[in-house]
XYZ file of C-alpha atoms in Angstrom:
480
model
C -22.001 28.997 -0.721
C -20.048 26.156 -2.306
C -16.440 25.488 -1.360
C -13.903 23.031 -2.694
C -12.805 20.119 -0.535
C -9.167 21.304 -0.774
C -10.032 24.726 0.639
C -11.952 23.187 3.527
C -9.059 20.825 4.276
C -6.696 23.807 4.423
C -8.933 25.667 6.842
C -9.503 22.628 9.066
C -6.260 22.619 11.003
C -4.846 19.341 12.246
C -6.568 19.481 15.616
C -9.731 21.375 14.704
C -12.928 20.961 12.678
C -14.156 23.579 10.212
C -17.892 24.384 10.487
C -18.452 27.444 8.284
C -17.648 31.010 7.264
C -18.466 33.931 9.512
C -17.195 35.913 12.451
C -17.182 36.233 16.241
C -18.011 39.101 18.575
C -15.650 40.802 20.971
C -16.130 44.073 22.851
C -18.862 45.359 20.596
C -17.100 44.565 17.321
C -17.679 41.790 14.829
C -14.507 40.019 13.872
C -13.228 39.885 10.347
C -14.976 37.549 7.885
C -13.054 34.262 8.231
C -13.329 30.476 8.548
C -14.873 29.247 11.807
C -13.032 26.255 13.256
C -13.538 24.336 16.498
C -10.342 23.263 18.301
C -10.478 19.667 19.505
C -9.821 20.655 23.110
C -12.977 22.799 23.050
C -15.112 20.409 20.999
C -14.286 17.319 23.059
C -16.787 18.600 25.599
C -19.456 17.451 23.069
C -21.518 19.218 20.425
C -25.202 20.056 20.088
C -26.660 20.871 16.653
C -30.229 22.145 16.760
C -32.294 22.913 13.686
C -35.642 22.353 12.022
C -36.170 20.154 8.962
C -34.289 21.520 5.926
C -32.314 23.954 8.082
C -28.952 22.445 7.093
C -28.233 19.888 9.852
C -27.402 17.095 7.397
C -25.217 19.398 5.281
C -23.240 20.333 8.388
C -22.950 16.663 9.406
C -21.562 15.775 5.952
C -18.960 18.509 6.351
C -17.937 17.190 9.776
C -17.905 13.504 8.770
C -15.495 14.109 5.928
C -13.020 15.876 8.224
C -13.309 13.303 11.033
C -12.559 10.428 8.651
C -9.743 12.250 6.829
C -8.011 13.059 10.101
C -7.898 9.354 10.963
C -10.269 9.586 13.938
C -12.644 6.798 14.932
C -16.333 7.284 14.185
C -19.697 5.813 15.147
C -22.512 7.356 13.110
C -26.093 6.491 14.045
C -28.313 7.581 11.148
C -31.959 7.164 12.137
C -33.319 8.173 8.709
C -30.605 7.007 6.314
C -29.411 9.752 4.005
C -27.787 8.590 0.770
C -25.564 11.670 0.524
C -24.419 11.229 4.123
C -23.439 7.647 3.344
C -21.668 8.710 0.120
C -19.545 11.270 1.938
C -18.620 8.792 4.679
C -17.874 5.863 2.382
C -16.142 7.803 -0.410
C -13.928 9.597 2.112
C -13.085 6.249 3.700
C -11.957 4.920 0.299
C -10.026 8.045 -0.670
C -8.132 7.946 2.637
C -7.247 4.273 2.276
C -9.224 3.353 5.407
C -11.286 0.590 3.763
C -10.348 -1.937 6.416
C -11.725 0.371 9.100
C -15.218 0.587 7.598
C -18.142 -1.310 9.146
C -21.701 -1.020 7.819
C -24.428 -2.150 10.213
C -28.117 -2.091 9.382
C -30.645 -4.660 10.579
C -33.025 -3.065 8.050
C -30.761 -3.181 4.982
C -33.353 -5.084 2.897
C -35.919 -2.305 3.347
C -33.244 0.317 2.647
C -32.381 -1.261 -0.676
C -36.037 -1.586 -1.619
C -36.708 2.114 -1.084
C -33.424 3.626 -2.294
C -31.717 3.300 -5.667
C -30.044 -0.079 -6.020
C -26.372 0.006 -5.182
C -26.473 3.043 -2.883
C -25.959 0.924 0.233
C -24.003 -2.314 0.698
C -25.729 -5.554 -0.280
C -25.722 -6.873 3.275
C -24.946 -5.852 6.826
C -22.495 -6.771 9.529
C -24.030 -8.609 12.470
C -23.829 -7.932 16.180
C -25.171 -9.122 19.519
C -25.863 -6.395 22.098
C -26.080 -9.013 24.879
C -22.414 -10.073 24.788
C -20.515 -7.146 26.323
C -20.982 -5.950 29.896
C -22.042 -7.054 33.354
C -25.449 -8.467 34.230
C -26.737 -5.108 35.454
C -25.436 -3.334 32.330
C -27.080 -5.814 29.963
C -30.355 -5.649 31.908
C -30.295 -1.828 31.732
C -29.496 -2.022 28.012
C -32.580 -4.118 27.321
C -34.870 -2.059 29.558
C -33.658 1.216 28.009
C -34.610 -0.112 24.580
C -38.140 -0.901 25.798
C -38.839 2.563 27.131
C -40.557 4.808 24.615
C -40.844 8.025 26.622
C -40.220 9.602 30.020
C -41.196 7.125 32.696
C -41.750 4.394 30.084
C -45.290 3.676 31.310
C -46.717 2.796 34.715
C -44.025 2.078 37.319
C -45.598 -1.255 38.282
C -45.153 -2.649 34.778
C -41.619 -1.262 34.582
C -40.760 -3.094 37.817
C -42.288 -6.318 36.476
C -40.229 -6.064 33.295
C -37.070 -5.397 35.260
C -37.615 -8.411 37.535
C -38.288 -10.742 34.604
C -35.411 -9.478 32.448
C -32.971 -9.549 35.371
C -33.910 -13.139 36.248
C -33.582 -14.248 32.625
C -30.268 -12.484 31.935
C -28.683 -13.614 35.199
C -29.780 -17.230 34.692
C -28.612 -17.362 31.074
C -25.265 -15.769 31.946
C -24.891 -18.430 34.634
C -24.844 -21.118 31.920
C -21.442 -19.900 30.699
C -22.397 -19.611 27.020
C -23.305 -16.721 24.800
C -27.024 -16.109 24.498
C -29.301 -13.854 22.448
C -32.856 -12.518 22.382
C -34.156 -15.764 20.936
C -32.745 -17.661 23.906
C -34.422 -15.179 26.246
C -37.728 -15.578 24.417
C -37.634 -19.387 24.503
C -36.624 -19.429 28.183
C -39.543 -17.121 28.948
C -42.210 -18.892 26.897
C -41.256 -22.621 26.884
C -41.702 -24.495 30.155
C -39.182 -27.224 29.237
C -36.498 -24.696 28.289
C -37.080 -22.715 31.471
C -36.772 -25.876 33.579
C -33.491 -26.759 31.896
C -32.082 -23.264 32.529
C -33.119 -23.430 36.202
C -31.433 -26.809 36.636
C -28.153 -25.833 34.945
C -27.477 -22.174 35.743
C -24.738 -21.402 38.253
C -26.232 -18.052 39.233
C -28.044 -18.991 42.453
C -29.832 -15.681 43.025
C -31.188 -15.498 39.470
C -32.102 -19.201 39.601
C -34.412 -18.599 42.574
C -36.087 -15.654 40.899
C -36.566 -17.528 37.632
C -37.902 -20.536 39.557
C -40.483 -18.325 41.280
C -41.609 -17.080 37.865
C -41.660 -20.654 36.547
C -43.820 -21.856 39.453
C -46.273 -19.025 38.853
C -46.491 -19.877 35.151
C -47.232 -23.517 36.013
C -49.650 -22.940 38.894
C -51.422 -19.746 37.760
C -50.799 -19.563 34.013
C -53.513 -17.031 33.228
C -52.273 -14.533 35.822
C -48.598 -15.135 34.992
C -49.123 -14.807 31.246
C -50.823 -11.473 31.879
C -47.770 -10.289 33.835
C -45.159 -11.426 31.309
C -47.066 -10.345 28.194
C -45.353 -6.956 27.823
C -41.868 -8.398 28.317
C -42.602 -11.251 25.919
C -43.702 -8.863 23.175
C -40.705 -6.568 23.710
C -38.147 -9.406 23.584
C -39.951 -10.930 20.606
C -39.397 -7.708 18.628
C -35.648 -8.359 18.670
C -35.836 -12.152 18.419
C -37.858 -12.530 15.225
C -38.281 -10.830 11.865
C -36.054 -9.954 8.895
C -33.838 -7.855 11.161
C -33.331 -10.574 13.807
C -30.309 -12.390 12.251
C -28.266 -9.189 12.489
C -28.998 -8.733 16.226
C -28.741 -12.327 17.464
C -25.411 -13.668 16.225
C -23.320 -15.850 18.531
C -20.304 -15.008 16.353
C -20.936 -11.405 15.295
C -18.800 -9.660 12.694
C -19.188 -6.335 14.517
C -18.126 -5.813 18.134
C -18.773 -2.255 19.312
C -16.117 -2.481 22.051
C -13.427 -3.487 19.542
C -14.551 -0.875 16.995
C -14.282 1.929 19.558
C -10.902 0.829 20.898
C -9.454 0.329 17.404
C -10.791 3.643 16.056
C -12.903 2.072 13.304
C -15.567 3.790 11.174
C -19.007 2.376 11.992
C -21.993 3.488 9.916
C -25.298 2.447 11.512
C -28.264 2.853 9.159
C -31.650 2.416 10.814
C -35.121 2.851 9.329
C -37.208 5.192 11.437
C -39.789 5.647 8.674
C -40.357 1.893 8.345
C -40.181 0.931 12.021
C -39.914 3.832 14.454
C -40.180 1.719 17.621
C -37.625 -0.889 16.584
C -35.162 1.625 15.113
C -35.305 3.714 18.261
C -34.832 0.570 20.394
C -31.761 -0.577 18.427
C -30.220 2.908 18.677
C -30.818 3.003 22.438
C -29.212 -0.410 22.881
C -26.130 0.625 20.912
C -25.779 3.860 22.894
C -26.281 1.967 26.159
C -23.627 -0.556 25.076
C -21.329 2.355 24.207
C -21.837 3.618 27.757
C -20.595 0.245 29.056
C -17.617 0.343 26.679
C -16.587 3.802 27.899
C -16.834 2.654 31.503
C -14.577 -0.292 30.673
C -12.077 1.968 28.858
C -11.884 4.305 31.858
C -11.344 1.321 34.150
C -8.718 -0.473 32.045
C -6.860 1.996 29.809
C -8.037 5.336 31.171
C -8.329 6.811 27.690
C -8.758 5.714 24.078
C -5.569 5.633 22.008
C -7.278 7.272 19.027
C -9.733 10.164 19.168
C -13.260 8.905 18.625
C -16.424 10.734 17.565
C -20.010 9.577 17.992
C -22.434 11.355 15.648
C -26.155 10.853 16.277
C -28.769 12.292 13.929
C -32.327 12.654 15.284
C -30.920 12.419 18.813
C -34.308 12.918 20.501
C -35.388 9.492 19.229
C -32.428 7.811 20.973
C -32.485 9.281 24.481
C -33.316 7.336 27.623
C -32.932 7.834 31.382
C -29.283 7.090 32.143
C -27.811 8.477 28.928
C -26.518 11.402 30.998
C -23.715 9.084 32.184
C -22.370 9.025 28.641
C -22.282 12.837 28.499
C -20.642 13.035 31.918
C -17.789 10.560 31.451
C -17.079 9.993 27.733
C -14.982 13.133 27.197
C -12.551 11.889 29.840
C -12.073 8.716 27.794
C -11.296 10.652 24.596
C -14.753 10.336 23.009
C -16.681 13.300 21.618
C -20.445 13.293 21.057
C -22.021 15.290 18.225
C -25.810 15.130 18.485
C -28.295 16.698 16.070
C -32.015 17.112 16.628
C -34.922 19.435 15.947
C -36.141 20.590 19.336
C -35.205 20.687 23.018
C -38.827 19.952 23.891
C -38.511 16.500 22.274
C -35.654 15.659 24.644
C -37.531 17.013 27.669
C -40.621 14.968 26.746
C -38.620 11.745 26.798
C -36.273 12.184 29.740
C -37.209 15.357 31.610
C -35.579 18.678 32.439
C -32.787 17.185 34.572
C -31.130 15.405 31.641
C -31.499 18.490 29.485
C -29.496 20.516 32.016
C -26.707 17.885 32.068
C -26.800 17.792 28.276
C -26.478 21.583 27.987
C -23.769 21.759 30.665
C -21.661 19.146 28.859
C -21.987 20.478 25.306
C -19.266 23.067 24.799
C -20.197 23.629 21.160
C -23.803 24.650 20.546
C -24.893 25.312 16.960
C -28.344 26.768 16.302
C -29.787 26.617 12.791
C -33.221 27.682 11.581
C -35.923 27.088 14.223
C -39.677 26.745 13.798
C -40.562 26.521 17.493
C -40.137 28.840 20.453
C -38.332 26.551 22.891
C -34.830 27.084 21.477
C -35.059 30.831 22.041
C -35.502 30.316 25.775
C -32.408 28.137 26.071
C -30.322 30.417 23.868
C -31.201 33.391 26.031
C -30.364 31.372 29.153
C -26.808 30.767 27.915
C -26.203 34.232 26.421
C -27.089 36.864 29.070
C -27.055 40.432 27.795
C -25.078 43.135 29.550
C -26.780 46.400 28.569
C -24.857 49.632 28.438
C -26.072 53.131 27.663
C -25.632 52.721 23.929
C -27.412 50.190 21.691
C -26.501 49.661 18.070
C -27.708 47.398 15.291
C -24.762 45.900 13.469
C -24.987 44.554 9.951
C -22.542 41.958 8.720
C -22.646 40.874 5.088
C -21.684 37.356 4.040
C -22.118 36.560 0.345
C -25.014 39.008 -0.032
C -26.680 37.822 3.150
C -27.559 40.609 5.580
C -27.219 39.506 9.197
C -28.478 41.836 11.979
C -27.021 41.849 15.477
C -28.149 43.886 18.438
C -25.131 44.662 20.605
C -24.410 46.954 23.522
C -21.387 48.866 24.706
C -20.281 47.863 28.188
C -17.131 46.743 29.895
C -18.092 43.099 29.277
C -20.090 42.595 26.092
C -22.046 39.492 25.124
C -24.443 39.527 22.160
C -28.099 38.838 22.805
C -29.401 36.121 20.512
C -33.115 36.704 20.365
C -35.729 34.036 19.674
C -36.807 35.795 16.493
C -33.236 35.626 15.192
C -33.465 31.832 15.246
C -36.873 31.628 13.622
C -35.768 34.178 11.033
C -32.636 32.356 9.914
C -32.257 31.120 6.382
C -31.229 27.508 5.680
C -27.497 26.838 6.246
C -27.110 29.972 8.397
C -26.291 29.507 12.067
C -25.394 30.921 15.427
C -22.744 28.979 17.337
C -21.497 29.194 20.898
C -17.994 27.716 20.955
C -16.540 27.750 24.431
C -17.430 31.230 25.698
C -17.606 32.946 22.277
C -20.596 33.481 20.006
C -20.234 33.165 16.251
C -22.523 33.887 13.325
C -21.910 32.116 10.034
C -23.025 30.065 7.083
C -22.408 26.369 6.411
C -20.837 25.902 2.966
C -22.148 23.159 0.720
C -19.473 20.572 0.056
C -19.589 18.923 -3.338
C -17.178 16.020 -3.406
C -16.275 14.410 -6.714
C -18.039 11.115 -7.350
C -15.647 8.233 -6.883
C -15.818 4.602 -7.907
C -17.234 2.900 -4.880
C -16.960 -0.790 -4.257
C -19.770 -1.378 -1.808
C -18.120 -4.199 0.067
C -18.231 -4.757 3.784
C -14.958 -4.498 5.638
C -14.584 -6.427 8.849
C -12.356 -9.031 10.351
C -13.536 -12.652 10.048
C -14.794 -14.002 13.379
C -12.204 -15.950 15.328
C -14.606 -17.308 17.934
C -15.753 -20.910 17.618
C -18.331 -20.749 20.414
C -21.730 -21.659 18.959
C -23.738 -20.153 21.781
C -26.646 -21.425 23.822
C -29.206 -21.881 21.007
C -32.254 -22.829 23.096
C -34.441 -22.516 20.028
C -32.744 -25.467 18.351
C -32.791 -27.527 21.555
C -36.371 -26.847 22.620
C -38.071 -25.637 19.428
C -39.828 -22.371 18.731
């Protein structure tokens, strides 16, 4: 089904988002064929979009992005596998709405994007950032450690504890110098004896100084043993410190501050490259989400709530999760931020962070959209959240939408809730969905939005940096 942008705009009321055409169930009857919209007050409890490859997740995200931008809301989009059409919708809508100055494009991997995608589809360069600027010592340490972890548990606990001790000592000592630092500074302080000595002598953080000095003494007295212990941390920090992507993650004067972008309601498009570098792309996404967690905590502490509604859209969410991300689900709605996360399978999330996070995730997503499934795990969770009240009479309802026959098995009882069976999910066609919005179930189809091609000037929009601080720059002082 293809709909015009004007028709969609008319259906998407001022404080709601349009997701498709279909109907809802009430007391054994299927409601009249109509647009399905999600009121903001319901959707601000976060969204979950679940569907297999080619089920229609990206089409639905394009539909939502256009509305979010047109309504003047803030947006952070983390696109793990950059989609040209997704970028076109976001950027063209930004231009058509006159929000050019709000647009920020961030991609540490922009050179690889432009080499694999038609020239001119993405901007010629990227904004820069530094994920080690905003937050307390403990928040920055957690941010780095979250990026290192690849799955539930992140490896043997002993090595996780070693990494935490080393990173905490480094971050605390570098913060105690009173200048901005980056991953390169951390790497040099960890690997160069002369740089480490200088940091120990000059830091004002006494506790971290003692811990870093203990590490330094071990490296001097028992280098073979110490190098074995720091090897994992050294490699992990080195991933962010060096390479073509490094300049965009290590700026002392970044052109992109996540805290400012969120508070000002900007439009931030983050294009990563999961196909080219799965580990690094996942790590960058985790750091950004962890930094967002710190920003939300600061907003709640200072302002209480964001002035402008803000949406965070994460595609391939399972590749971005880490222990602790549940805090973002628990507290962000109170700050006026709504999460919309899309992924293929619940089992991917469970594999990385366990069942406990999945329960928090399900409890805090008030809009659940299920597209075509290829696995069995979604059926279990759907049945858990849609208990069937059987009466004496069972009937199979048929509801036709644009020549598509949709079966529903309903029962007559005083309180009726439709049963969404596992086979209904695996039997869906692309772009068809079930959705639980608040306490109602809907069945519908996502329309394909074809926006007119506009003249796009692929320029970056950001404010020039007004900070003259050059940063610590241990690499220049002590050499690589």
